[in-house]
PDB file of N, CA and C in Angstrom:
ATOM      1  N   UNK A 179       0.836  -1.179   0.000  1.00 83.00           N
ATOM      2  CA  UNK A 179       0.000   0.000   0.000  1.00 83.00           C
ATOM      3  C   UNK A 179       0.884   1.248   0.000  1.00 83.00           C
ATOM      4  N   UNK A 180       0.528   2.083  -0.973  1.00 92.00           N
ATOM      5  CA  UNK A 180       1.297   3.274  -0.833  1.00 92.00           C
ATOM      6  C   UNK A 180       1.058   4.567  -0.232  1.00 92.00           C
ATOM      7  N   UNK A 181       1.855   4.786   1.019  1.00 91.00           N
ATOM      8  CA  UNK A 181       1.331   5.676   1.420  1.00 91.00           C
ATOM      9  C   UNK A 181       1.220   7.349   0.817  1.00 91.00           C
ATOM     10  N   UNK A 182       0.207   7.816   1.232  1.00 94.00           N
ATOM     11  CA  UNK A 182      -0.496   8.927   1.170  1.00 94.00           C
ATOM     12  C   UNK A 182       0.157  10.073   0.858  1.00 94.00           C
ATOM     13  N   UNK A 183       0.166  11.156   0.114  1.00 94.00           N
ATOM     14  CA  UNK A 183       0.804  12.177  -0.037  1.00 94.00           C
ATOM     15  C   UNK A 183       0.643  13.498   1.338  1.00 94.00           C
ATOM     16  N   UNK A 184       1.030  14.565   1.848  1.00 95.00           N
ATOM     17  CA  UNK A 184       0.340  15.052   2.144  1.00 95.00           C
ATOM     18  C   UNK A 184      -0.435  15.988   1.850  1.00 95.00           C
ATOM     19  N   UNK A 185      -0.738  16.169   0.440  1.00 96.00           N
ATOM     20  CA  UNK A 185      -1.882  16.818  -0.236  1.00 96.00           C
ATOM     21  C   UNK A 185      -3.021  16.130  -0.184  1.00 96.00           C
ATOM     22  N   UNK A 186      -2.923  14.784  -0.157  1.00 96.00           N
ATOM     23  CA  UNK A 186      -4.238  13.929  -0.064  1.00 96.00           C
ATOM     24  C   UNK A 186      -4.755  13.459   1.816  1.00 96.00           C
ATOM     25  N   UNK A 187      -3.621  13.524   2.729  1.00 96.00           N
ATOM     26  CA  UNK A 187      -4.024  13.265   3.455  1.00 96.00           C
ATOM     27  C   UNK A 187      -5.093  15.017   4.114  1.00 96.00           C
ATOM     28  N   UNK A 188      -4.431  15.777   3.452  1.00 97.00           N
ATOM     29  CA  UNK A 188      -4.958  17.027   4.350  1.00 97.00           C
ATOM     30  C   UNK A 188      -6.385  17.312   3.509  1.00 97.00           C
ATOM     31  N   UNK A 189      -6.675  17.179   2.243  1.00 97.00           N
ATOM     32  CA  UNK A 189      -7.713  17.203   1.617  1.00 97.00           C
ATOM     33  C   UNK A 189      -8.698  16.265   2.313  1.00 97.00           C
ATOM     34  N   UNK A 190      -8.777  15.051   2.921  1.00 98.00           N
ATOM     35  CA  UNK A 190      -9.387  14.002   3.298  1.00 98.00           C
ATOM     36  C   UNK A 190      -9.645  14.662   4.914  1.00 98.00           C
ATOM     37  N   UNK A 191      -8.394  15.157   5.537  1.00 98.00           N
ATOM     38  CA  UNK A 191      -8.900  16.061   6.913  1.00 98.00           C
ATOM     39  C   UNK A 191      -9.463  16.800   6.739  1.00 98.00           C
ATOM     40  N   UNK A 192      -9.679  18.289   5.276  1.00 97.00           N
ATOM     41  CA  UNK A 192     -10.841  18.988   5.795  1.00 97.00           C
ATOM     42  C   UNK A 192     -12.009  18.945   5.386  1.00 97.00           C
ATOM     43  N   UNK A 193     -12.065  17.576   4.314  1.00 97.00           N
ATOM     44  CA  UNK A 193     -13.099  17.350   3.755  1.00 97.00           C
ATOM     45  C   UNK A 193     -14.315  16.664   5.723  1.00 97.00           C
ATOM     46  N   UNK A 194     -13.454  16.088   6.128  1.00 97.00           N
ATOM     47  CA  UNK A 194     -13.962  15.707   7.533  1.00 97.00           C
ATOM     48  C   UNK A 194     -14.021  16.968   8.372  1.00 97.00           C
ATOM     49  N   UNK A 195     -13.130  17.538   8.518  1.00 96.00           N
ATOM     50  CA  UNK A 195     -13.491  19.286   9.492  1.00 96.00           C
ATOM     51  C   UNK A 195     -14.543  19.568   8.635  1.00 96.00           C
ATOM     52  N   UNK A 196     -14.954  19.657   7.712  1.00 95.00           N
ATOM     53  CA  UNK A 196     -16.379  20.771   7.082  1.00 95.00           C
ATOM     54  C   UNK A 196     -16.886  19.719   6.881  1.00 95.00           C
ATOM     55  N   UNK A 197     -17.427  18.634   7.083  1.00 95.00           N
ATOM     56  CA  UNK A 197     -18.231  17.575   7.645  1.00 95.00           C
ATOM     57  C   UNK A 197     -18.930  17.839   8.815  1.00 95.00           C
ATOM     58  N   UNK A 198     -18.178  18.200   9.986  1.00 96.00           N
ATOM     59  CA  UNK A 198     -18.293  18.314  11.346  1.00 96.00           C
ATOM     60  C   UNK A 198     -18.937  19.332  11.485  1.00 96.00           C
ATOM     61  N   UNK A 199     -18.541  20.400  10.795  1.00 94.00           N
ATOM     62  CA  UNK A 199     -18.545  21.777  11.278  1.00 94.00           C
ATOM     63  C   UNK A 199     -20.078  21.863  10.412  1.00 94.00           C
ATOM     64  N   UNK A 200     -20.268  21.534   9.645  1.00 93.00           N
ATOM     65  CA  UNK A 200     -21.931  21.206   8.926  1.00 93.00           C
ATOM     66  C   UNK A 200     -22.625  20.867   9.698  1.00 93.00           C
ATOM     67  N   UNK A 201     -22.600  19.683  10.508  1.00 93.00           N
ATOM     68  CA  UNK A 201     -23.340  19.275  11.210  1.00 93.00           C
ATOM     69  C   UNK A 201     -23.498  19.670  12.935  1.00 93.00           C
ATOM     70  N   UNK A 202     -22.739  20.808  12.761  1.00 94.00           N
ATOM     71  CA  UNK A 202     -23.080  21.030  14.606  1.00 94.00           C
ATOM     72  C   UNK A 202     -24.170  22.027  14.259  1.00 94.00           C
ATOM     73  N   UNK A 203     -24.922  21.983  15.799  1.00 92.00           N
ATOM     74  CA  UNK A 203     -26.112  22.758  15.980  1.00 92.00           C
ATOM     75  C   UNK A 203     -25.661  24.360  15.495  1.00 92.00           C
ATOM     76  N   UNK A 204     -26.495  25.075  15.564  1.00 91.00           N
ATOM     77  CA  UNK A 204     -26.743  26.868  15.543  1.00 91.00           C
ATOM     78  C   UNK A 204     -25.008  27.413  14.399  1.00 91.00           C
ATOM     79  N   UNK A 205     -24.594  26.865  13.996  1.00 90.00           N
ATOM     80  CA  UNK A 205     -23.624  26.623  12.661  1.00 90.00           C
ATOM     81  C   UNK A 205     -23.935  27.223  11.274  1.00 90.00           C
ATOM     82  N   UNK A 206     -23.272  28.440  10.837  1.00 93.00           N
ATOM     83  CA  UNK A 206     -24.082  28.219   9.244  1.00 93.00           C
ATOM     84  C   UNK A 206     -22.981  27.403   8.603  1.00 93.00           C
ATOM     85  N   UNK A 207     -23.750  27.509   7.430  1.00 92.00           N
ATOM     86  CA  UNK A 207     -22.760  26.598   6.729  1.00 92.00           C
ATOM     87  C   UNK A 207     -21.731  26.630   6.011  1.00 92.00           C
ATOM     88  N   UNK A 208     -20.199  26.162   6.159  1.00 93.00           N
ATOM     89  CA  UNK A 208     -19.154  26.518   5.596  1.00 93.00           C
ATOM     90  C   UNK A 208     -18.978  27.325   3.980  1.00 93.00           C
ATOM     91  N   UNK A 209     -18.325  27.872   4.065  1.00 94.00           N
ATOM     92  CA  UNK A 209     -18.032  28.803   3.217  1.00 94.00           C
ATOM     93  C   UNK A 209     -16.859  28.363   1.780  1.00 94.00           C
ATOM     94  N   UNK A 210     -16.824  28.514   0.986  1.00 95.00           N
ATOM     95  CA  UNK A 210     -15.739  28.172  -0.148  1.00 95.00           C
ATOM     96  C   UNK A 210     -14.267  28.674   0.499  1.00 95.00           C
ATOM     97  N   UNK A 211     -14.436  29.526   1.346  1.00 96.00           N
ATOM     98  CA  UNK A 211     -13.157  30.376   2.286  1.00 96.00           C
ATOM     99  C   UNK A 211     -13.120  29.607   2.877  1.00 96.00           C
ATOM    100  N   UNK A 212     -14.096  28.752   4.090  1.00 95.00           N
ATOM    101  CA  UNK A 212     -13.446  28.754   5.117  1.00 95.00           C
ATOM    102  C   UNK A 212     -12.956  27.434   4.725  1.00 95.00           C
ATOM    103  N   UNK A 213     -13.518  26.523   3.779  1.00 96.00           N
ATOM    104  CA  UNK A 213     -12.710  25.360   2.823  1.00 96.00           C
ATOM    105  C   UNK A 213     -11.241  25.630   2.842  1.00 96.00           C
ATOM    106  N   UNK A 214     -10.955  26.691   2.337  1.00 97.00           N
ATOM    107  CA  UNK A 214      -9.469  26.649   1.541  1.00 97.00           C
ATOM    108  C   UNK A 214      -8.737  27.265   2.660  1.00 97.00           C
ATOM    109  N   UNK A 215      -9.366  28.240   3.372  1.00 97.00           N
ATOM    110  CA  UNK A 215      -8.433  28.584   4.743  1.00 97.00           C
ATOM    111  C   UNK A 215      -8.084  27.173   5.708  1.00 97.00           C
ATOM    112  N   UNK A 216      -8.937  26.270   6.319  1.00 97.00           N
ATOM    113  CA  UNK A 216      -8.872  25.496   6.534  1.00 97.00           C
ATOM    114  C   UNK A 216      -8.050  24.145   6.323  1.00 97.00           C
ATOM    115  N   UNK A 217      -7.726  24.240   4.662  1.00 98.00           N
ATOM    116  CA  UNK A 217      -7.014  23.267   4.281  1.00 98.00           C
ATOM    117  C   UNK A 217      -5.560  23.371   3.840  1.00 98.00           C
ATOM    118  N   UNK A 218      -5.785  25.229   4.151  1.00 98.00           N
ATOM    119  CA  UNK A 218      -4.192  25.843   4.187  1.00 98.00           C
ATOM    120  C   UNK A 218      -3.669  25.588   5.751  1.00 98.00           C
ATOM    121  N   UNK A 219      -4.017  25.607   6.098  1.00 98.00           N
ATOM    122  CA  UNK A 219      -3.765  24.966   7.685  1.00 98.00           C
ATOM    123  C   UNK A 219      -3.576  23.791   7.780  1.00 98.00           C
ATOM    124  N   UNK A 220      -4.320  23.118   7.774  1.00 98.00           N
ATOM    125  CA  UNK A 220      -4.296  21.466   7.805  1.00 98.00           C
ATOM    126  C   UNK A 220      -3.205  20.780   7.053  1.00 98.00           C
ATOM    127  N   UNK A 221      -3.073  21.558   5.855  1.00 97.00           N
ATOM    128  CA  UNK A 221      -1.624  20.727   4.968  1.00 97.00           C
ATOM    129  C   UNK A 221      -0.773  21.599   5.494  1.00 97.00           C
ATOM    130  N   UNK A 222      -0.619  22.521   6.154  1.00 96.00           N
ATOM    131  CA  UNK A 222       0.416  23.278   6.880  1.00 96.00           C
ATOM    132  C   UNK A 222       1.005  22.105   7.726  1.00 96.00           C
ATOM    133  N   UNK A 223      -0.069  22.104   8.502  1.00 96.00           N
ATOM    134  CA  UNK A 223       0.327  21.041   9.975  1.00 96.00           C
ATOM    135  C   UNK A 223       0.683  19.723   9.257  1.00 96.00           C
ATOM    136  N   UNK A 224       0.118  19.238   8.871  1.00 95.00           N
ATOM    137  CA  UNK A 224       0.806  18.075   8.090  1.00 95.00           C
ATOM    138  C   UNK A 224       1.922  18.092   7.983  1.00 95.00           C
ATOM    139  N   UNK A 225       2.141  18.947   7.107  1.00 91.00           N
ATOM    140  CA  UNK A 225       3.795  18.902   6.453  1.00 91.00           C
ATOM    141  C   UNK A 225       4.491  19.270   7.409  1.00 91.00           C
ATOM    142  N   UNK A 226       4.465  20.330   8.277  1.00 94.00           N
ATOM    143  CA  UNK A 226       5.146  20.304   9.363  1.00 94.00           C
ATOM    144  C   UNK A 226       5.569  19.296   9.602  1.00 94.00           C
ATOM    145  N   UNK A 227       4.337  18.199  10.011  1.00 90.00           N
ATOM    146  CA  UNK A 227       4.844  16.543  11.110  1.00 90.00           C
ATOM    147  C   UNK A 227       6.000  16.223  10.090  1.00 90.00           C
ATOM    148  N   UNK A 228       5.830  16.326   8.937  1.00 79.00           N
ATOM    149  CA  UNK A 228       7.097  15.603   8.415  1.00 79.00           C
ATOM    150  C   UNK A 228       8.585  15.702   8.779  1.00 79.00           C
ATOM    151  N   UNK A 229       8.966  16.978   9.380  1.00 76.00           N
ATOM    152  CA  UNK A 229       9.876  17.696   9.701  1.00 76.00           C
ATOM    153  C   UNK A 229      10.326  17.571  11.064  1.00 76.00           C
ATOM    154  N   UNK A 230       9.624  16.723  11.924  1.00 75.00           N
ATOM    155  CA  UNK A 230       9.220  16.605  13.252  1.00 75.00           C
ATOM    156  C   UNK A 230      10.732  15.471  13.767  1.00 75.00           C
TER     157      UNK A 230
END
């Protein structure tokens, strides 16, 4: 099995954060921003761990 890039693993995390964040109570609903802000973060932190 080959592992994961981290473009694909962080796409797959915020596809799950704006999953979550959809479904909590009194919430509107995510934004095309807060998508890509979100996943500028998330593959941030990712790639970070690599460096770790």
């Amino acid at each position: 099995m080959e592992r994961k890039t981290d473009k694909e693993l962080a796409v797959e995390a915020t596809i799950e954060y704006i999953k979550s964040w959809n479904a909590a109570e009194r919430t509107s609903a995510a934004t095309t921003e807060d998508f890509t802000n979100a996943l500028k973060k998330i593959y941030s932190t990712i790639h970070a761990l690599d460096n770790m």
